[in-house]
Amino acid sequence: MVHCGAARGHRGSGPGPRAPGAPPSDQQHEGSIMTGVDRSIPEFDIEVPVVVVGAGAAGLAATLAACDSGAGTLLLERDVVPYGSTCMSQGNVCAAGTRLQRENGIEDDAEALYRDIMARSKGTADTGVSRTVADNCGPAIDWLVDRFRIPFRLDLSWGGFFGHTVNRLHGVPSKTGKELHDTMMRAAEAAGADIVTGAHVDTVYADAEGRVAGVRVTRADGAVETIGCKALILATCGFGANAGMVRRFIPSFGEAPYYKYFGHEGNEGEGIEWGMALGAAVGSMDAFQGYGALVESAGVICNYDPIMNGGIMVNLEGRRYSNEVKDISAQSLNTLQQPEGIGWVIFDDARRATCEDLPEFRELKALNVVRTAGDAGALAELIKVPAEALEATIAETQRMAKGEVPCPFGRDFTRNPPLSGRLHAIRTTGALFHTQGGLKIDGTARVVREDGSPLPNLFASGGTAESISGSGCDGYLPAAGLCTAITLGMLAGRAAAELVGDAAMADA
Ligand SMILES: Cc1cc2nc3c(=O)[nH]c(=O)nc-3n(C[C@H](O)[C@H](O)[C@H](O)COP(=O)(O)OP(=O)(O)OC[C@H]3O[C@@H](n4cnc5c(N)ncnc54)[C@H](O)[C@@H]3O)c2cc1C
């Protein structure tokens, strides 16, 4: 059940919820910090076996798995209406060896995905987490389809691009993260989870050994509650919205000219900071998923489909500046390094057909940001780039498509027919979508210390855990973000349920 009121649970012997706006009692917080990790453990207002923090794909998968395994589970979400990175995404999830792939005649398995992860990250991705994700992502998709009727389909348009050697992107019919999120949210409610929105977790209570005892929540109306738990799953995503952390861990991006972040404002890295304060190791902290074609004025992405199918990107001087299809993530930095950090996406009617029905393109049309002209000269005038330069760029691209000249950036244009006829242009910039570094975990998504030993009862998933992208911005495999969110969420939920089940048996 989703509540926007007080959290439910097994009431302990504590003082009960305080009045809205009232500060925490002096006794509970004497000599301790007000946020972060607090080593002085209060008597909790309520107790639940498993607490999950963050209602994105990771937290919802964890909640579904914990409930499915029989554990009482409370999901706490800071926003009144959850709209994290999952809702902002296209909802594509890469996964290998799924039944949907087999039904579509696609041969794929965990080993092939693992190879692609390692190739994409140039061998820098953490081998342990990469194995865990590669082995479990296929079963995770099958589980969501079979057990919870999440309506995944196989997207057959992506094979062979940006590091996936086969078609393995799975998405919901509308191709929106919002639909994926909403169906998972409904499934979690139906599975019996307690979901409390407008509940910002600001403190984790833990003993000196790092055993989590509970959390403190500040509600949207200022009310404060303390909730005890036997296991805590952190699913608060990454730290893209925390400019200080970005500058510290990803200086290449944080200090880039025209630096932009386009993810959820809730990605402040709290989960990662709590884990670090509890002694957890972190990994791949300089890794991130960027995007080279964000329509900033509209707050909507420009779909990559027209680019992948032969479209190009030019700067304000009317010149191409990169191999646009080499790396969808690293293209963010390529674009940001152009004058004013701007790249115009240019395509013709044939490429437009590849995105005409996609939700983002429909939105861009409605917002009137798609510029159209009969030829390169007229388009240049419309978008205010030098006509001579744009005409020369289009003509050269046409010759490259015919195989007459090589692309100076190494792109193979001969896979698609040359640009022709009417041309369209969309003004974009590069942006950081979400960070890929996070807490190190073991094969059950339990958070570990530098020496590999697990913290007693702390789990991490999604953007809060170390991902499979290795180092930098070019190791990101498309749709790996939701893949790790769902896969690690499922593993964390199951392991947390097992842990609290064992603890209950021991107590009995
Ligand atoms: C525009 C865009 C497009 C993308 N497209 C794709 C795609 O197609 N495929 C793909 O795989 N990846 C994509 N990604 C990345 C993907 O969205 C993320 O990897 C994924 O959503 C992470 O899931 P999550 O559950 O970890 O985080 P989120 O979905 O962000 O959920 C985290 C939740 O935690 C909550 N929270 C944070 N702190 C607290 C706190 N202290 N207390 C309580 N709640 C808290 C937040 O409010 C949020 O709801 C995209 C990202 C962006 C920005």
XYZ file of C-alpha atoms and ligand atoms in Angstrom:
561
model
C 0.000 0.000 0.000
C 1.318 3.474 -0.811
C 1.097 5.986 2.008
C 1.890 9.602 2.079
C 1.084 9.590 5.803
C 2.989 8.066 8.690
C 5.045 4.936 8.093
C 3.360 1.753 9.311
C 5.079 -1.070 11.055
C 5.425 -2.922 14.319
C 5.433 -0.224 16.926
C 8.311 -0.546 19.336
C 8.500 0.814 22.845
C 9.856 4.146 21.632
C 8.359 7.557 22.120
C 6.179 7.477 18.980
C 6.189 9.941 16.109
C 6.879 13.527 17.020
C 4.567 16.326 16.050
C 5.067 17.729 12.549
C 7.963 20.144 12.510
C 9.130 19.281 16.021
C 12.887 18.727 16.338
C 14.218 15.338 17.434
C 14.496 15.000 21.200
C 17.710 16.166 22.864
C 18.056 12.812 24.545
C 18.098 10.939 21.261
C 20.567 13.238 19.605
C 22.795 14.426 22.412
C 26.389 14.498 21.235
C 25.534 12.975 17.857
C 25.299 14.253 14.331
C 21.975 15.395 12.908
C 22.379 13.796 9.500
C 24.473 11.046 7.947
C 25.417 8.135 10.171
C 24.539 8.316 13.850
C 26.216 5.883 16.250
C 23.842 6.590 19.128
C 20.883 4.335 18.568
C 17.481 5.599 19.693
C 14.415 3.633 20.704
C 12.640 3.405 17.410
C 9.138 4.637 16.728
C 8.432 1.521 14.681
C 10.318 -1.636 13.667
C 10.238 -3.469 10.330
C 12.385 -6.370 9.108
C 13.621 -4.826 5.836
C 13.846 -1.132 4.965
C 14.498 -0.107 1.363
C 15.481 3.512 0.669
C 14.549 4.895 -2.764
C 11.632 3.940 -5.014
C 13.380 3.742 -8.386
C 13.873 0.546 -10.368
C 16.499 -0.659 -7.884
C 14.406 -0.053 -4.777
C 11.283 -1.476 -6.388
C 13.078 -4.628 -7.566
C 14.511 -5.030 -4.058
C 11.078 -4.521 -2.529
C 9.468 -7.034 -4.888
C 12.170 -9.600 -4.156
C 12.056 -9.127 -0.388
C 8.252 -9.360 -0.330
C 8.360 -12.332 -2.694
C 10.693 -14.029 -0.224
C 8.269 -13.403 2.616
C 9.982 -10.528 4.432
C 8.007 -7.578 5.794
C 9.304 -4.662 3.761
C 8.990 -0.903 4.037
C 9.992 1.207 1.031
C 10.813 4.834 1.818
C 10.875 7.429 -0.963
C 11.849 11.036 -0.468
C 9.605 12.496 -3.191
C 5.859 12.715 -2.637
C 5.395 11.496 -6.206
C 8.426 9.382 -7.137
C 10.049 10.604 -10.333
C 13.664 9.505 -10.097
C 16.088 8.644 -12.885
C 14.056 5.542 -13.686
C 11.057 7.682 -14.649
C 13.275 10.029 -16.679
C 14.775 7.140 -18.644
C 13.628 5.396 -21.811
C 13.095 2.267 -19.743
C 15.491 0.129 -21.789
C 17.082 -2.712 -19.840
C 19.865 -4.851 -21.261
C 19.741 -8.501 -20.275
C 21.197 -11.700 -21.690
C 19.659 -15.138 -22.097
C 16.047 -14.104 -21.555
C 13.059 -16.053 -22.741
C 12.068 -13.054 -24.885
C 15.382 -13.318 -26.706
C 14.925 -17.046 -27.278
C 11.388 -16.470 -28.585
C 12.853 -13.967 -31.056
C 15.596 -16.343 -32.144
C 18.389 -14.327 -30.483
C 21.270 -16.410 -29.209
C 22.754 -14.812 -26.130
C 24.004 -15.756 -22.707
C 25.726 -14.416 -19.608
C 29.163 -15.159 -21.015
C 28.506 -13.069 -24.147
C 27.253 -10.142 -22.077
C 30.250 -10.424 -19.752
C 32.555 -10.262 -22.779
C 30.734 -7.172 -24.067
C 30.971 -5.501 -20.643
C 34.701 -6.139 -20.524
C 35.246 -5.036 -24.129
C 33.214 -1.849 -23.666
C 35.023 -0.954 -20.437
C 38.408 -1.958 -21.884
C 38.772 -4.463 -19.084
C 38.331 -1.864 -16.339
C 34.887 -2.957 -15.069
C 34.935 -4.753 -11.736
C 34.994 -8.446 -12.613
C 32.951 -9.534 -9.600
C 30.017 -7.197 -10.082
C 30.136 -7.692 -13.864
C 29.841 -11.473 -13.423
C 27.045 -11.054 -10.921
C 25.092 -8.757 -13.227
C 25.760 -10.790 -16.391
C 24.704 -14.032 -14.690
C 21.560 -12.668 -13.076
C 20.105 -10.028 -15.399
C 18.413 -12.533 -17.732
C 16.739 -14.382 -14.860
C 15.764 -10.988 -13.368
C 13.848 -9.998 -16.518
C 12.176 -13.429 -16.725
C 11.243 -13.132 -13.035
C 9.662 -9.697 -13.509
C 7.713 -10.898 -16.545
C 6.582 -14.228 -15.103
C 5.989 -13.313 -11.496
C 4.797 -9.712 -11.745
C 3.585 -9.376 -15.340
C 5.921 -6.472 -16.127
C 5.225 -6.106 -19.871
C 8.752 -6.275 -21.271
C 9.325 -6.624 -25.024
C 12.575 -7.159 -26.873
C 13.686 -4.033 -28.762
C 15.041 -5.322 -32.050
C 16.448 -2.000 -33.263
C 19.624 -1.829 -31.163
C 21.805 -4.861 -31.968
C 25.420 -4.132 -32.772
C 25.472 -0.545 -31.513
C 27.647 0.920 -28.767
C 29.035 -2.388 -27.583
C 26.100 -4.813 -27.516
C 26.950 -7.546 -29.999
C 23.373 -8.871 -30.100
C 19.859 -7.533 -29.529
C 19.387 -7.589 -25.779
C 17.536 -4.389 -24.927
C 14.208 -5.003 -23.224
C 11.627 -2.272 -22.774
C 7.970 -1.745 -21.977
C 5.532 -0.943 -24.818
C 5.575 2.856 -24.472
C 9.412 2.827 -24.329
C 9.292 5.058 -21.263
C 10.870 4.601 -17.865
C 7.698 6.034 -16.374
C 5.651 3.057 -17.550
C 8.309 0.667 -16.259
C 8.354 2.465 -12.914
C 4.585 2.610 -12.571
C 4.079 -1.067 -13.374
C 6.766 -2.039 -10.851
C 5.227 0.268 -8.254
C 1.804 -1.303 -8.734
C 3.361 -4.758 -8.513
C 5.084 -3.830 -5.235
C 1.792 -2.617 -3.778
C 0.085 -5.815 -4.901
C 2.915 -7.858 -3.356
C 2.080 -6.357 0.026
C 4.905 -3.862 0.459
C 4.386 -0.779 2.576
C 5.479 2.186 0.484
C 5.802 5.593 2.069
C 6.430 8.562 -0.193
C 7.435 12.042 0.904
C 9.786 10.287 3.338
C 13.375 11.542 3.143
C 15.811 9.280 4.976
C 18.452 11.588 6.407
C 20.163 9.445 9.026
C 21.288 5.843 9.333
C 21.703 4.500 12.867
C 24.448 1.918 13.247
C 26.665 0.446 15.937
C 30.456 0.553 16.033
C 30.719 -2.642 13.914
C 28.673 -1.067 11.160
C 25.501 -3.049 11.920
C 22.563 -0.909 10.858
C 19.848 -0.567 13.493
C 17.485 1.748 11.649
C 16.946 5.043 9.905
C 15.504 8.453 10.562
C 12.957 9.888 8.167
C 11.905 13.488 7.691
C 8.482 13.756 6.132
C 7.368 16.278 3.550
C 5.516 18.183 6.296
C 8.612 18.265 8.520
C 7.547 15.431 10.838
C 10.356 13.121 11.929
C 10.181 9.376 12.586
C 12.731 6.746 13.499
C 12.363 3.263 12.040
C 14.272 0.221 13.235
C 15.185 -2.568 10.808
C 17.123 -5.826 10.598
C 18.420 -5.158 7.088
C 18.809 -1.970 5.074
C 18.860 -1.764 1.282
C 20.223 1.464 -0.177
C 18.713 2.351 -3.554
C 19.130 6.126 -3.556
C 20.873 6.156 -6.972
C 24.178 7.933 -7.600
C 25.663 11.370 -6.933
C 25.109 13.276 -10.187
C 23.149 16.034 -8.436
C 25.904 16.574 -5.882
C 28.242 19.009 -7.652
C 30.882 18.650 -4.937
C 31.025 14.873 -5.312
C 31.092 15.171 -9.117
C 34.038 17.578 -8.952
C 35.803 15.291 -6.482
C 35.273 11.972 -8.229
C 34.740 12.937 -11.898
C 36.865 16.045 -12.422
C 36.864 15.494 -16.213
C 33.150 16.258 -16.191
C 32.724 18.433 -13.121
C 35.212 20.911 -14.513
C 34.143 20.649 -18.168
C 33.058 23.921 -19.754
C 29.253 24.191 -19.793
C 28.955 21.243 -17.352
C 25.368 20.002 -17.208
C 23.585 17.383 -15.160
C 20.344 15.890 -16.439
C 19.230 13.355 -13.891
C 17.030 13.397 -10.845
C 17.785 16.071 -8.260
C 17.514 13.404 -5.568
C 20.775 11.818 -6.742
C 22.772 13.497 -4.020
C 24.885 10.492 -3.185
C 23.503 10.079 0.324
C 23.436 6.287 0.138
C 27.050 6.194 -1.012
C 28.120 8.586 1.726
C 26.347 6.535 4.422
C 28.025 3.375 3.164
C 31.434 5.043 3.147
C 30.878 6.351 6.670
C 30.086 2.774 7.745
C 33.406 1.543 6.360
C 32.356 0.372 2.894
C 34.725 0.406 -0.044
C 33.748 2.243 -3.224
C 34.674 1.514 -6.820
C 34.543 2.987 -10.337
C 33.832 6.409 -8.856
C 35.031 8.266 -11.954
C 32.632 6.376 -14.236
C 29.450 7.933 -15.557
C 26.819 7.724 -18.251
C 26.703 10.862 -20.301
C 24.522 11.749 -23.259
C 25.649 13.860 -26.176
C 22.283 15.092 -27.446
C 20.123 16.624 -24.746
C 17.634 19.281 -25.858
C 18.209 21.477 -22.876
C 15.622 24.125 -23.718
C 12.931 21.425 -23.755
C 14.299 19.248 -20.950
C 13.942 16.282 -23.304
C 16.526 14.085 -24.977
C 16.921 13.947 -28.730
C 16.489 10.272 -29.632
C 19.674 8.732 -30.967
C 17.837 6.709 -33.635
C 18.234 9.262 -36.468
C 21.925 9.598 -35.619
C 22.500 5.837 -35.482
C 20.854 5.505 -38.884
C 23.037 8.006 -40.735
C 22.328 11.406 -39.179
C 25.171 13.621 -37.995
C 26.022 16.239 -35.374
C 27.627 19.575 -36.218
C 28.854 22.408 -34.030
C 27.995 26.089 -34.291
C 30.611 26.352 -37.042
C 28.634 23.869 -39.154
C 31.304 21.167 -38.844
C 31.180 17.607 -37.561
C 33.378 17.077 -34.525
C 33.244 13.347 -33.703
C 32.290 9.828 -34.671
C 28.729 10.264 -33.439
C 28.043 6.549 -33.097
C 31.281 5.502 -31.438
C 30.040 6.080 -27.945
C 26.690 7.496 -26.914
C 28.035 8.333 -23.455
C 31.400 9.870 -24.371
C 29.606 11.978 -26.974
C 28.529 14.117 -24.006
C 32.074 15.387 -23.515
C 32.626 15.718 -27.276
C 29.604 17.996 -27.497
C 30.410 19.973 -24.358
C 33.851 20.744 -25.750
C 32.338 22.517 -28.785
C 31.702 26.274 -28.892
C 29.032 27.054 -26.285
C 28.769 23.295 -25.653
C 26.290 22.981 -28.540
C 25.800 20.253 -31.157
C 23.068 20.369 -33.816
C 21.651 16.947 -34.703
C 21.018 16.917 -38.473
C 18.981 14.316 -40.357
C 16.664 13.895 -43.327
C 13.118 12.562 -43.751
C 14.269 8.940 -43.995
C 16.047 9.122 -40.585
C 13.190 11.125 -39.145
C 10.952 8.131 -39.801
C 13.060 6.143 -37.295
C 12.013 8.389 -34.416
C 8.730 9.905 -35.587
C 6.644 7.810 -33.181
C 8.963 7.873 -30.180
C 7.604 9.781 -27.166
C 10.580 12.140 -26.912
C 10.439 13.135 -30.578
C 6.708 13.701 -30.336
C 7.385 16.002 -27.398
C 10.113 17.856 -29.290
C 7.733 18.422 -32.188
C 5.048 19.698 -29.839
C 7.587 22.073 -28.281
C 8.497 23.293 -31.756
C 12.238 22.716 -31.447
C 12.643 20.710 -34.669
C 13.893 23.038 -37.441
C 13.211 21.970 -41.040
C 14.433 23.326 -44.385
C 14.572 22.235 -48.016
C 18.365 22.045 -48.235
C 21.586 22.586 -46.304
C 21.891 26.271 -47.199
C 18.371 27.103 -46.027
C 18.828 25.029 -42.888
C 22.084 26.840 -42.093
C 20.278 30.156 -42.292
C 17.524 28.868 -40.025
C 19.849 27.555 -37.327
C 22.416 30.330 -37.750
C 25.510 28.359 -38.680
C 27.777 29.281 -41.637
C 25.986 28.073 -44.799
C 29.151 27.268 -46.710
C 30.449 25.074 -43.906
C 27.177 23.182 -43.427
C 26.764 22.616 -47.168
C 30.304 21.248 -47.327
C 29.664 19.011 -44.301
C 26.472 17.545 -45.789
C 28.136 17.025 -49.178
C 31.091 15.273 -47.542
C 28.749 13.063 -45.493
C 26.967 12.056 -48.704
C 30.292 11.101 -50.282
C 31.215 9.083 -47.190
C 27.888 7.208 -47.414
C 28.713 6.319 -51.026
C 32.122 5.086 -49.896
C 33.946 7.731 -51.931
C 35.880 9.249 -49.033
C 36.662 7.989 -45.531
C 35.214 9.632 -42.442
C 37.952 11.635 -40.680
C 36.598 10.343 -37.348
C 36.488 6.695 -38.435
C 32.701 6.301 -38.738
C 31.324 3.894 -41.337
C 28.583 5.778 -43.202
C 28.157 3.133 -45.900
C 25.657 1.160 -43.763
C 22.985 3.756 -44.588
C 21.900 5.669 -47.694
C 23.222 9.248 -48.018
C 21.303 12.141 -46.469
C 18.935 13.566 -49.067
C 16.016 15.936 -49.537
C 14.577 17.944 -46.664
C 16.810 18.352 -43.640
C 15.899 18.682 -39.969
C 17.961 20.045 -37.099
C 17.662 19.897 -33.317
C 19.899 21.980 -31.022
C 21.429 19.841 -28.271
C 24.106 19.802 -25.632
C 25.996 17.147 -23.661
C 25.031 16.171 -20.134
C 25.788 13.808 -17.318
C 22.856 11.427 -16.874
C 23.970 9.375 -13.965
C 27.078 8.283 -12.160
C 28.324 4.711 -12.303
C 30.565 4.483 -9.268
C 29.310 3.374 -5.905
C 29.551 1.031 -2.960
C 31.396 -2.204 -3.544
C 29.193 -5.258 -3.154
C 29.489 -9.038 -3.130
C 27.529 -11.520 -5.240
C 24.398 -10.993 -3.136
C 24.570 -7.176 -3.356
C 25.771 -6.970 0.228
C 28.049 -3.988 0.797
C 31.682 -4.882 1.498
C 34.687 -3.227 3.090
C 38.049 -2.652 1.420
C 39.244 -6.109 2.570
C 36.181 -7.728 0.967
C 34.465 -8.578 4.254
C 30.720 -7.844 4.216
C 29.054 -5.246 6.385
C 26.602 -7.075 8.652
C 23.246 -6.065 7.188
C 23.717 -3.400 4.534
C 22.886 -3.915 0.839
C 23.174 -1.609 -2.169
C 21.696 -1.665 -5.638
C 21.206 0.493 -8.719
C 23.115 3.748 -8.844
C 24.223 3.374 -5.225
C 26.324 0.289 -5.995
C 29.402 0.085 -8.178
C 28.273 -0.531 -11.741
C 29.736 -2.402 -14.704
C 31.164 0.566 -16.600
C 34.756 0.512 -15.389
C 36.480 3.859 -15.540
C 35.570 7.133 -17.261
C 32.655 7.896 -19.568
C 33.195 5.500 -22.450
C 32.679 2.210 -20.606
C 28.910 2.526 -20.392
C 26.952 -0.133 -22.268
C 23.522 1.178 -23.297
C 20.783 0.226 -20.845
C 23.270 -0.971 -18.235
C 21.862 1.465 -15.666
C 18.464 -0.168 -15.373
C 20.037 -3.587 -15.847
C 22.153 -3.176 -12.725
C 19.276 -1.494 -10.880
C 16.872 -4.366 -11.479
C 19.403 -7.165 -11.161
C 21.151 -5.969 -8.019
C 17.811 -4.896 -6.550
C 16.466 -8.421 -6.988
C 19.585 -9.949 -5.429
C 19.613 -7.470 -2.543
C 15.942 -8.059 -1.755
C 16.354 -11.823 -1.711
C 19.517 -11.743 0.394
C 18.056 -9.232 2.855
C 14.947 -11.396 3.256
C 17.123 -14.433 3.887
C 19.171 -12.523 6.436
C 16.158 -11.321 8.400
C 14.622 -14.801 8.164
C 17.782 -16.309 9.650
C 17.820 -13.644 12.360
C 14.176 -14.355 13.210
C 14.901 -18.099 13.463
C 17.852 -17.387 15.728
C 15.676 -15.164 17.938
C 12.890 -17.778 18.169
C 17.369 10.955 -19.126
C 17.869 9.606 -18.707
C 17.655 8.515 -19.540
C 18.115 7.251 -19.171
N 17.827 6.178 -19.971
C 18.197 4.945 -19.566
C 17.789 3.786 -20.277
O 17.015 3.834 -21.235
N 18.255 2.582 -19.857
C 19.047 2.457 -18.745
O 19.431 1.340 -18.397
N 19.389 3.526 -18.021
C 18.970 4.758 -18.384
N 19.290 5.828 -17.613
C 19.909 5.563 -16.308
C 18.847 4.961 -15.376
O 17.748 5.824 -15.341
C 19.412 4.738 -13.972
O 20.564 3.946 -14.060
C 18.401 4.003 -13.108
O 17.146 4.622 -13.184
C 18.874 3.953 -11.681
O 17.840 3.413 -10.911
P 17.836 3.667 -9.359
O 16.660 2.961 -8.807
O 19.179 3.370 -8.813
O 17.653 5.258 -9.219
P 16.351 6.196 -9.311
O 15.386 5.737 -10.305
O 16.865 7.594 -9.427
O 15.690 6.022 -7.898
C 16.309 6.502 -6.722
C 15.210 7.011 -5.819
O 15.769 7.248 -4.532
C 15.136 8.382 -3.978
N 16.006 8.893 -2.924
C 17.237 9.436 -3.049
N 17.727 9.769 -1.845
C 16.779 9.417 -0.937
C 16.711 9.521 0.481
N 17.719 10.026 1.192
N 15.583 9.086 1.105
C 14.551 8.553 0.391
N 14.579 8.440 -0.962
C 15.681 8.861 -1.609
C 14.990 9.314 -5.165
O 14.009 10.296 -4.923
C 14.614 8.338 -6.277
O 13.216 8.197 -6.410
C 18.828 7.096 -17.958
C 19.047 8.185 -17.115
C 18.561 9.437 -17.473
C 18.772 10.585 -16.539
